[in-house]
XYZ file of N, CA, C and O in Angstrom:
772
model
N 0.839 -1.186 0.000
C 0.000 0.000 0.000
C 0.884 1.250 0.000
O 1.837 1.352 0.749
N 0.564 2.183 -0.881
C 1.289 3.442 -0.953
C 1.025 4.283 0.275
O -0.053 4.230 0.863
N 2.006 5.073 0.664
C 1.774 6.065 1.700
C 0.903 7.162 1.117
O 1.190 7.685 0.044
N -0.157 7.502 1.822
C -1.107 8.465 1.307
C -1.085 9.724 2.164
O -1.236 9.658 3.385
N -0.903 10.858 1.505
C -0.860 12.155 2.179
C -2.118 12.940 1.832
O -2.470 13.068 0.659
N -2.763 13.474 2.854
C -3.855 14.421 2.657
C -3.247 15.800 2.858
O -2.769 16.128 3.945
N -3.260 16.602 1.812
C -2.591 17.897 1.817
C -3.622 19.018 1.728
O -4.253 19.204 0.702
N -3.782 19.746 2.811
C -4.652 20.925 2.873
C -3.892 22.049 2.183
O -2.996 22.654 2.757
N -4.230 22.287 0.923
C -3.440 23.200 0.102
C -4.326 23.888 -0.919
O -4.875 23.240 -1.808
N -4.482 25.186 -0.780
C -5.293 25.954 -1.716
C -4.573 26.182 -3.032
O -3.466 26.705 -3.063
N -5.199 25.759 -4.113
C -4.658 25.958 -5.452
C -5.674 26.798 -6.222
O -6.849 26.439 -6.299
N -5.201 27.917 -6.762
C -6.060 28.736 -7.620
C -5.336 28.944 -8.945
O -4.441 28.177 -9.285
N -5.679 29.982 -9.688
C -5.068 30.189 -11.008
C -3.728 30.916 -10.948
O -3.061 31.060 -11.966
N -3.302 31.347 -9.776
C -2.051 32.109 -9.678
C -0.842 31.190 -9.539
O -0.924 30.091 -8.998
N 0.311 31.692 -10.001
C 1.550 30.934 -9.858
C 1.929 30.783 -8.392
O 2.573 29.810 -8.009
N 1.525 31.720 -7.538
C 1.863 31.678 -6.118
C 1.275 30.444 -5.431
O 1.737 30.054 -4.369
N 0.289 29.812 -6.020
C -0.245 28.563 -5.458
C 0.040 27.370 -6.367
O 0.259 26.263 -5.885
N 0.061 27.565 -7.661
C 0.200 26.457 -8.614
C 1.605 25.864 -8.674
O 1.787 24.752 -9.163
N 2.619 26.568 -8.180
C 3.997 26.069 -8.273
C 4.152 24.702 -7.622
O 4.987 23.902 -8.034
N 3.337 24.406 -6.618
C 3.447 23.113 -5.943
C 3.019 21.946 -6.834
O 3.391 20.805 -6.589
N 2.237 22.240 -7.860
C 1.801 21.191 -8.778
C 2.953 20.656 -9.630
O 2.866 19.577 -10.181
N 4.051 21.432 -9.758
C 5.204 20.919 -10.501
C 6.468 20.880 -9.657
O 7.537 20.577 -10.161
N 6.353 21.149 -8.378
C 7.547 21.092 -7.540
C 7.351 20.067 -6.416
O 7.614 18.900 -6.603
N 6.843 20.419 -5.299
C 6.785 19.539 -4.131
C 5.918 18.293 -4.366
O 6.330 17.176 -4.059
N 4.746 18.469 -4.911
C 3.814 17.340 -5.066
C 4.379 16.257 -5.988
O 4.438 15.083 -5.596
N 4.849 16.571 -7.202
C 5.428 15.512 -8.049
C 6.664 14.856 -7.439
O 6.901 13.672 -7.658
N 7.440 15.637 -6.685
C 8.630 15.056 -6.068
C 8.260 14.040 -4.997
O 8.906 12.995 -4.865
N 7.221 14.316 -4.237
C 6.741 13.343 -3.251
C 6.158 12.115 -3.953
O 6.368 10.987 -3.519
N 5.427 12.346 -5.042
C 4.861 11.227 -5.800
C 5.969 10.361 -6.399
O 5.861 9.131 -6.427
N 7.038 10.997 -6.837
C 8.162 10.277 -7.455
C 8.820 9.304 -6.479
O 9.342 8.260 -6.884
N 8.783 9.621 -5.175
C 9.389 8.712 -4.197
C 8.358 7.807 -3.520
O 8.649 7.178 -2.507
N 7.143 7.762 -4.087
C 6.190 6.755 -3.651
C 4.998 7.215 -2.833
O 4.261 6.374 -2.315
N 4.791 8.515 -2.711
C 3.630 8.999 -1.958
C 2.477 9.299 -2.901
O 2.673 9.798 -4.008
N 1.285 8.998 -2.446
C 0.063 9.342 -3.150
C -0.480 10.592 -2.466
O -0.786 10.561 -1.274
N -0.577 11.699 -3.187
C -0.986 12.982 -2.611
C -2.419 13.291 -3.010
O -2.753 13.313 -4.192
N -3.252 13.511 -2.018
C -4.611 13.989 -2.269
C -4.694 15.422 -1.755
O -4.437 15.681 -0.580
N -5.021 16.337 -2.654
C -5.109 17.752 -2.276
C -6.527 18.056 -1.814
O -7.499 17.754 -2.515
N -6.604 18.638 -0.640
C -7.865 19.183 -0.146
C -7.756 20.687 -0.357
O -6.995 21.362 0.328
N -8.502 21.196 -1.328
C -8.382 22.591 -1.726
C -9.444 23.451 -1.031
O -10.618 23.429 -1.407
N -9.051 24.249 -0.023
C -10.027 25.069 0.685
C -10.641 26.165 -0.177
O -11.696 26.692 0.152
N -10.008 26.477 -1.310
C -10.527 27.526 -2.191
C -11.716 27.059 -3.028
O -12.351 27.860 -3.709
N -12.013 25.776 -2.980
C -13.118 25.238 -3.778
C -14.485 25.381 -3.100
O -15.500 25.068 -3.709
N -14.507 25.850 -1.873
C -15.758 25.883 -1.128
C -16.348 27.286 -1.094
O -15.625 28.278 -1.088
N -17.685 27.335 -1.055
C -18.382 28.612 -1.094
C -18.534 29.262 0.273
O -18.874 30.437 0.357
N -18.308 28.491 1.330
C -18.464 29.050 2.673
C -17.518 28.339 3.638
O -17.066 27.224 3.378
N -17.275 28.978 4.756
C -16.447 28.367 5.813
C -17.139 27.120 6.348
O -16.491 26.102 6.606
N -18.448 27.188 6.485
C -19.209 26.038 6.995
C -19.034 24.822 6.076
O -18.807 23.710 6.545
N -19.127 25.057 4.771
C -18.958 23.976 3.801
C -17.527 23.430 3.847
O -17.314 22.208 3.826
N -16.540 24.306 3.929
C -15.142 23.892 4.030
C -14.939 23.026 5.263
O -14.373 21.938 5.186
N -15.400 23.509 6.418
C -15.205 22.786 7.673
C -15.843 21.407 7.652
O -15.218 20.418 8.060
N -17.082 21.316 7.196
C -17.758 20.011 7.197
C -17.091 19.043 6.217
O -16.964 17.850 6.506
N -16.630 19.543 5.075
C -15.937 18.678 4.109
C -14.608 18.190 4.655
O -14.222 17.037 4.439
N -13.877 19.071 5.366
C -12.591 18.694 5.968
C -12.794 17.611 7.020
O -12.079 16.605 7.037
N -13.781 17.782 7.884
C -14.051 16.793 8.936
C -14.449 15.458 8.317
O -13.975 14.400 8.743
N -15.267 15.501 7.293
C -15.689 14.280 6.611
C -14.480 13.579 5.978
O -14.345 12.358 6.053
N -13.583 14.360 5.372
C -12.391 13.798 4.739
C -11.504 13.091 5.771
O -10.999 12.007 5.538
N -11.350 13.704 6.944
C -10.523 13.105 7.995
C -11.130 11.814 8.542
O -10.398 10.920 8.957
N -12.440 11.726 8.543
C -13.101 10.520 9.066
C -12.862 9.300 8.187
O -13.024 8.177 8.640
N -12.466 9.515 6.935
C -12.145 8.388 6.051
C -10.991 7.573 6.607
O -10.878 6.394 6.333
N -10.096 8.226 7.368
C -9.013 7.563 8.085
C -8.145 6.689 7.183
O -7.694 5.626 7.565
N -7.896 7.152 5.966
C -7.098 6.377 5.020
C -5.755 7.036 4.701
O -5.096 6.674 3.750
N -5.344 7.974 5.520
C -4.134 8.743 5.250
C -3.027 8.381 6.236
O -3.280 8.158 7.408
N -1.787 8.360 5.734
C -0.624 8.090 6.573
C -0.007 9.376 7.116
O 0.711 9.345 8.104
N -0.251 10.494 6.403
C 0.292 11.798 6.772
C -0.726 12.872 6.429
O -1.409 12.774 5.406
N -0.806 13.878 7.283
C -1.638 15.053 6.994
C -0.702 16.254 6.920
O 0.150 16.426 7.801
N -0.831 17.053 5.861
C -0.004 18.250 5.709
C -0.902 19.466 5.502
O -1.988 19.356 4.951
N -0.398 20.605 5.939
C -1.083 21.875 5.744
C -0.034 22.951 5.486
O 1.005 22.970 6.137
N -0.337 23.860 4.557
C 0.574 24.976 4.291
C -0.086 26.321 4.565
O 0.507 27.362 4.286
N -1.284 26.312 5.110
C -2.020 27.563 5.310
C -1.917 28.073 6.735
O -1.784 27.308 7.685
N -2.025 29.385 6.837
C -2.019 30.047 8.129
C -3.367 29.969 8.817
O -4.324 29.345 8.320
N -3.443 30.641 9.946
C -4.635 30.604 10.801
C -5.898 31.094 10.104
O -6.995 30.665 10.435
N -5.745 32.010 9.152
C -6.930 32.577 8.508
C -7.650 31.577 7.605
O -8.862 31.687 7.408
N -6.949 30.583 7.062
C -7.584 29.570 6.205
C -7.745 28.249 6.956
O -8.823 27.651 6.939
N -6.671 27.790 7.593
C -6.761 26.581 8.410
C -7.278 27.023 9.774
O -6.518 27.300 10.698
N -8.590 27.106 9.874
C -9.264 27.762 10.991
C -9.419 26.865 12.223
O -8.963 25.722 12.239
N -10.071 27.367 13.223
C -10.225 26.670 14.505
C -10.879 25.302 14.353
O -10.440 24.328 14.962
N -11.897 25.199 13.525
C -12.560 23.903 13.319
C -11.606 22.911 12.662
O -11.539 21.741 13.051
N -10.853 23.380 11.662
C -9.864 22.509 11.006
C -8.817 22.040 12.003
O -8.460 20.859 12.023
N -8.334 22.968 12.838
C -7.319 22.617 13.846
C -7.867 21.616 14.847
O -7.235 20.598 15.140
N -9.045 21.898 15.401
C -9.632 21.027 16.422
C -9.897 19.619 15.902
O -9.827 18.648 16.654
N -10.171 19.501 14.604
C -10.466 18.188 14.024
C -9.231 17.280 13.994
O -9.357 16.074 13.822
N -8.051 17.851 14.194
C -6.823 17.044 14.211
C -6.569 16.365 15.552
O -5.714 15.486 15.649
N -7.313 16.757 16.572
C -7.039 16.285 17.939
C -6.999 14.767 18.071
O -6.154 14.228 18.777
N -7.883 14.069 17.405
C -7.943 12.609 17.555
C -7.347 11.851 16.375
O -7.582 10.664 16.214
N -6.575 12.549 15.574
C -5.935 11.923 14.418
C -4.542 11.466 14.843
O -3.732 12.252 15.313
N -4.263 10.172 14.652
C -3.013 9.614 15.177
C -1.886 9.536 14.152
O -0.810 9.049 14.471
N -2.104 9.988 12.914
C -1.023 9.963 11.921
C -0.168 11.219 12.068
O -0.618 12.223 12.635
N 1.072 11.196 11.573
C 1.911 12.395 11.639
C 1.274 13.568 10.896
O 0.703 13.395 9.816
N 1.391 14.734 11.497
C 0.828 15.953 10.932
C 1.956 16.964 10.736
O 2.701 17.251 11.661
N 2.062 17.476 9.497
C 3.156 18.381 9.135
C 2.588 19.737 8.729
O 1.712 19.812 7.861
N 3.107 20.776 9.337
C 2.766 22.153 8.975
C 3.938 22.717 8.182
O 5.065 22.761 8.674
N 3.683 23.131 6.941
C 4.726 23.698 6.099
C 4.583 25.213 6.123
O 3.536 25.745 5.758
N 5.627 25.884 6.545
C 5.613 27.348 6.666
C 6.503 27.955 5.590
O 7.655 28.286 5.847
N 5.962 28.109 4.394
C 6.737 28.621 3.277
C 7.167 30.076 3.492
O 8.191 30.497 2.998
N 6.377 30.846 4.207
C 6.663 32.270 4.399
C 7.094 32.584 5.814
O 6.837 33.670 6.326
N 7.762 31.660 6.492
C 8.073 31.890 7.902
C 9.047 33.042 8.129
O 9.035 33.657 9.179
N 9.866 33.376 7.138
C 10.762 34.518 7.309
C 9.969 35.815 7.259
O 10.167 36.714 8.064
N 9.047 35.892 6.334
C 8.231 37.093 6.168
C 7.227 37.254 7.303
O 7.010 38.353 7.796
N 6.602 36.172 7.720
C 5.547 36.277 8.729
C 5.481 35.010 9.587
O 4.682 34.115 9.324
N 6.304 34.929 10.643
C 6.281 33.735 11.498
C 4.994 33.622 12.316
O 4.711 32.578 12.875
N 4.204 34.683 12.361
C 2.982 34.697 13.168
C 1.748 34.225 12.406
O 0.700 34.040 12.996
N 1.864 34.019 11.112
C 0.681 33.648 10.329
C 0.133 32.263 10.707
O -1.019 31.954 10.439
N 0.954 31.442 11.364
C 0.535 30.101 11.780
C 0.425 29.985 13.303
O 0.374 28.876 13.824
N 0.426 31.097 14.007
C 0.592 31.045 15.469
C -0.429 30.171 16.182
O -0.087 29.538 17.175
N -1.645 30.070 15.692
C -2.637 29.188 16.325
C -2.509 27.749 15.845
O -3.058 26.835 16.464
N -1.798 27.538 14.761
C -1.676 26.194 14.171
C -0.511 25.374 14.709
O -0.582 24.146 14.726
N 0.564 26.032 15.112
C 1.801 25.311 15.444
C 1.584 24.119 16.374
O 2.064 23.025 16.112
N 0.884 24.317 17.465
C 0.781 23.258 18.476
C -0.023 22.039 18.017
O 0.037 20.990 18.641
N -0.763 22.154 16.916
C -1.585 21.044 16.432
C -0.818 20.091 15.519
O -1.341 19.052 15.131
N 0.410 20.459 15.176
C 1.185 19.663 14.227
C 2.398 19.050 14.912
O 3.017 19.659 15.775
N 2.733 17.836 14.501
C 3.878 17.118 15.069
C 5.194 17.713 14.587
O 6.177 17.744 15.325
N 5.207 18.137 13.333
C 6.409 18.710 12.722
C 6.043 20.026 12.059
O 5.026 20.122 11.369
N 6.892 21.020 12.270
C 6.750 22.291 11.569
C 7.964 22.437 10.658
O 9.097 22.476 11.119
N 7.693 22.466 9.366
C 8.737 22.600 8.363
C 8.887 24.076 8.044
O 7.949 24.710 7.587
N 10.083 24.626 8.306
C 10.356 26.023 7.977
C 11.383 26.077 6.855
O 12.194 25.166 6.700
N 11.338 27.138 6.072
C 12.264 27.288 4.953
C 13.341 28.334 5.236
O 14.244 28.511 4.424
N 13.235 29.036 6.355
C 14.239 30.022 6.767
C 14.495 29.852 8.254
O 13.558 29.821 9.043
N 15.760 29.763 8.644
C 16.112 29.534 10.052
C 15.924 30.760 10.941
O 15.781 30.621 12.150
N 15.951 31.942 10.353
C 16.027 33.175 11.131
C 14.950 33.324 12.213
O 15.203 33.918 13.253
N 13.760 32.813 11.983
C 12.664 32.979 12.943
C 12.320 31.709 13.708
O 11.262 31.616 14.317
N 13.199 30.739 13.713
C 12.889 29.468 14.372
C 12.626 29.645 15.873
O 11.769 28.956 16.434
N 13.328 30.578 16.521
C 13.084 30.795 17.954
C 11.687 31.364 18.205
O 11.023 30.995 19.172
N 11.227 32.252 17.345
C 9.866 32.800 17.478
C 8.846 31.684 17.308
O 7.903 31.557 18.093
N 9.043 30.855 16.292
C 8.118 29.763 15.988
C 8.093 28.758 17.132
O 7.032 28.276 17.523
N 9.229 28.470 17.698
C 9.298 27.567 18.849
C 8.542 28.152 20.043
O 7.778 27.452 20.702
N 8.735 29.431 20.299
C 8.039 30.090 21.408
C 6.533 30.174 21.201
O 5.780 30.302 22.166
N 6.090 30.085 19.950
C 4.655 30.113 19.657
C 4.021 28.721 19.756
O 2.828 28.575 19.531
N 4.823 27.696 20.070
C 4.252 26.381 20.342
C 4.559 25.282 19.352
O 3.993 24.186 19.460
N 5.435 25.529 18.387
C 5.775 24.466 17.442
C 6.448 23.316 18.187
O 7.309 23.537 19.023
N 6.029 22.089 17.899
C 6.572 20.905 18.576
C 7.977 20.582 18.105
O 8.936 20.777 18.813
N 8.127 20.065 16.924
C 9.444 19.742 16.374
C 9.604 20.559 15.102
O 8.802 20.454 14.180
N 10.652 21.358 15.056
C 10.905 22.208 13.899
C 12.007 21.580 13.055
O 13.048 21.185 13.571
N 11.740 21.467 11.762
C 12.781 21.041 10.841
C 12.987 22.166 9.830
O 12.048 22.853 9.436
N 14.229 22.357 9.453
C 14.587 23.392 8.495
C 14.963 22.718 7.183
O 15.918 21.948 7.113
N 14.172 22.971 6.160
C 14.450 22.458 4.818
C 14.238 23.618 3.853
O 13.106 24.013 3.586
N 15.320 24.188 3.335
C 15.161 25.313 2.403
C 14.603 24.826 1.075
O 14.603 23.625 0.787
N 14.134 25.777 0.302
C 13.671 25.428 -1.040
C 14.804 24.809 -1.829
O 15.959 25.161 -1.675
N 14.458 23.889 -2.711
C 15.450 23.254 -3.567
C 15.190 23.617 -5.009
O 14.491 24.579 -5.316
N 15.741 22.837 -5.886
C 15.577 23.078 -7.314
C 14.717 21.983 -7.917
O 14.749 20.847 -7.476
N 13.971 22.340 -8.920
C 13.119 21.378 -9.614
C 13.825 20.928 -10.887
O 13.964 21.691 -11.832
N 14.261 19.688 -10.893
C 15.029 19.192 -12.034
C 14.200 19.054 -13.302
O 14.731 18.964 -14.394
N 12.887 19.050 -13.176
C 12.027 18.839 -14.337
C 11.494 20.134 -14.938
O 10.664 20.094 -15.823
N 11.964 21.273 -14.473
C 11.490 22.557 -14.966
C 12.058 22.798 -16.356
O 13.268 22.795 -16.554
N 11.201 22.982 -17.343
C 11.635 23.188 -18.714
C 11.454 24.659 -19.062
O 10.340 25.136 -19.216
N 12.560 25.384 -19.186
C 12.516 26.806 -19.496
C 13.036 27.036 -20.904
O 13.933 26.342 -21.370
N 12.492 28.014 -21.576
C 12.899 28.333 -22.937
C 13.964 29.431 -22.897
O 13.657 30.608 -22.874
N 15.232 29.041 -22.866
C 16.339 29.992 -22.827
C 16.970 30.116 -24.211
O 16.927 29.193 -25.019
N 17.605 31.234 -24.427
C 18.385 31.454 -25.635
C 19.590 30.508 -25.577
O 20.390 30.573 -24.665
N 19.723 29.639 -26.548
C 20.779 28.631 -26.527
C 22.188 29.214 -26.638
O 23.160 28.523 -26.412
N 22.325 30.476 -27.015
C 23.643 31.091 -27.134
C 24.213 31.523 -25.796
O 25.375 31.892 -25.710
N 23.414 31.525 -24.759
C 23.885 31.968 -23.453
C 24.575 30.829 -22.719
O 24.156 29.680 -22.800
N 25.624 31.142 -22.018
C 26.323 30.161 -21.191
C 26.210 30.628 -19.753
O 26.547 31.766 -19.427
N 25.718 29.764 -18.882
C 25.472 30.134 -17.491
C 26.526 29.522 -16.585
O 26.823 28.345 -16.688
N 27.053 30.331 -15.701
C 27.903 29.762 -14.667
C 27.073 29.552 -13.411
O 27.285 28.616 -12.682
N 26.127 30.432 -13.170
C 25.153 30.288 -12.083
C 23.825 30.807 -12.599
O 23.779 31.855 -13.245
N 22.768 30.088 -12.313
C 21.455 30.469 -12.796
C 20.494 30.501 -11.629
O 20.437 29.567 -10.828
N 19.745 31.580 -11.517
C 18.703 31.697 -10.505
C 17.377 31.813 -11.225
O 17.200 32.680 -12.083
N 16.445 30.924 -10.913
C 15.119 30.955 -11.499
C 14.138 31.312 -10.397
O 14.018 30.592 -9.411
N 13.473 32.431 -10.543
C 12.507 32.847 -9.540
C 12.487 34.353 -9.379
O 13.162 35.083 -10.103
N 11.706 34.806 -8.443
C 11.579 36.235 -8.190
C 12.520 36.625 -7.059
O 12.447 36.068 -5.972
N 13.418 37.565 -7.303
C 14.367 37.959 -6.261
C 13.747 38.927 -5.255
O 13.642 40.117 -5.520
N 13.310 38.396 -4.135
C 12.767 39.228 -3.063
C 13.189 38.635 -1.730
O 13.647 37.509 -1.655
N 13.037 39.429 -0.676
C 13.332 38.952 0.667
C 14.756 38.449 0.801
O 15.702 39.051 0.293
N 14.924 37.314 1.461
C 16.247 36.744 1.723
C 16.937 36.300 0.427
O 18.159 36.233 0.360
N 16.171 36.061 -0.606
C 16.765 35.652 -1.881
C 17.727 36.711 -2.399
O 18.770 36.388 -2.958
N 17.362 37.990 -2.241
C 18.239 39.074 -2.700
C 19.594 39.006 -2.001
O 20.632 39.202 -2.627
N 19.580 38.717 -0.707
C 20.831 38.636 0.044
C 21.715 37.511 -0.491
O 22.913 37.666 -0.656
N 21.131 36.346 -0.793
C 21.903 35.234 -1.323
C 22.449 35.551 -2.724
O 23.579 35.204 -3.051
N 21.644 36.222 -3.537
C 22.117 36.604 -4.865
C 23.298 37.561 -4.757
O 24.300 37.425 -5.473
N 23.198 38.535 -3.869
C 24.296 39.486 -3.679
C 25.560 38.800 -3.152
O 26.671 39.175 -3.540
N 25.413 37.793 -2.301
C 26.583 37.052 -1.817
C 27.312 36.392 -2.984
O 28.544 36.422 -3.057
N 26.564 35.784 -3.891
C 27.179 35.154 -5.061
C 27.874 36.187 -5.943
O 29.011 35.987 -6.387
N 27.198 37.294 -6.198
C 27.764 38.347 -7.050
C 29.023 38.925 -6.411
O 30.050 39.109 -7.077
N 28.960 39.190 -5.100
C 30.115 39.772 -4.398
C 31.312 38.838 -4.339
O 32.445 39.280 -4.176
N 31.088 37.534 -4.467
C 32.193 36.567 -4.487
C 32.739 36.371 -5.895
O 33.581 35.514 -6.124
N 32.213 37.162 -6.848
C 32.743 37.119 -8.214
C 32.079 36.114 -9.134
O 32.575 35.866 -10.233
N 30.977 35.521 -8.724
C 30.285 34.558 -9.584
C 29.472 35.297 -10.643
O 28.830 36.297 -10.361
N 29.514 34.765 -11.852
C 28.600 35.264 -12.875
C 27.226 34.723 -12.544
O 27.087 33.540 -12.222
N 26.226 35.566 -12.618
C 24.888 35.145 -12.215
C 23.874 35.635 -13.225
O 23.809 36.825 -13.521
N 23.126 34.701 -13.785
C 22.036 35.044 -14.685
C 20.732 34.766 -13.952
O 20.579 33.738 -13.297
N 19.803 35.691 -14.066
C 18.530 35.586 -13.358
C 17.420 35.449 -14.385
O 17.340 36.227 -15.339
N 16.572 34.446 -14.199
C 15.415 34.259 -15.061
C 14.161 34.480 -14.234
O 13.902 33.781 -13.265
N 13.401 35.496 -14.603
C 12.122 35.798 -13.954
C 11.276 36.540 -14.973
O 11.679 37.611 -15.428
N 10.134 35.993 -15.369
C 9.328 36.639 -16.407
C 8.948 38.089 -16.081
O 8.827 38.910 -16.971
N 8.790 38.419 -14.812
C 8.366 39.778 -14.455
C 9.488 40.553 -13.782
O 9.240 41.434 -12.977
N 10.740 40.249 -14.126
C 11.882 40.855 -13.447
C 12.000 42.345 -13.729
O 12.007 42.783 -14.861
N 12.127 43.087 -12.651
C 12.467 44.497 -12.714
C 13.846 44.565 -12.052
O 14.007 44.188 -10.908
N 14.833 45.048 -12.788
C 16.209 45.016 -12.303
C 16.338 45.670 -10.929
O 17.144 45.253 -10.112
N 15.485 46.623 -10.625
C 15.565 47.281 -9.313
C 15.232 46.328 -8.170
O 15.535 46.604 -7.025
N 14.651 45.160 -8.491
C 14.320 44.183 -7.454
C 15.553 43.672 -6.713
O 15.468 43.287 -5.562
N 16.701 43.612 -7.384
C 17.885 43.081 -6.704
C 18.913 44.161 -6.406
O 19.972 43.884 -5.871
N 18.611 45.393 -6.761
C 19.575 46.457 -6.527
C 19.784 46.768 -5.052
O 20.839 47.216 -4.670
N 18.799 46.552 -4.228
C 18.954 46.910 -2.820
C 19.384 45.731 -1.989
O 19.368 44.621 -2.382
């Protein structure tokens, strides 16, 4: 039997949510996990979302439960419904550097809190996170980009340069590395500061 993950993850038409469809989810599937997405954006009301979530959990066919949403989406009813669930529960905090407080009511309900930036781990721990693991973003080997074949890259950054990413890019540049940045909406002023 495959390990089955129930993933509370809102997917809409924006890249800010859809990136997981070609990054984290396929990578988990590639190593043998069956991922079922519970999309909170598909419901017309909080009441409908809550009752569907509780019904989904009662199926009791999941080996892992994951959530990437803060307190405003993964609400009190969703949190309370985890109380009697005995499978591992993982809270993924993609924006923990920007806002470590967005999950403040959720931390204590999850066995593991996955953070992508170490800087706020003490705040997250003080807010009740049980076990914190630090796993930064990685690279997606299956990403197919249309680059000009005449370019030769010594270092390539794919994504939007904001937040801590700018600091890492500047570290590479300051150490003398050639760096090419690919971002469809890139404004050069994004990395100037």
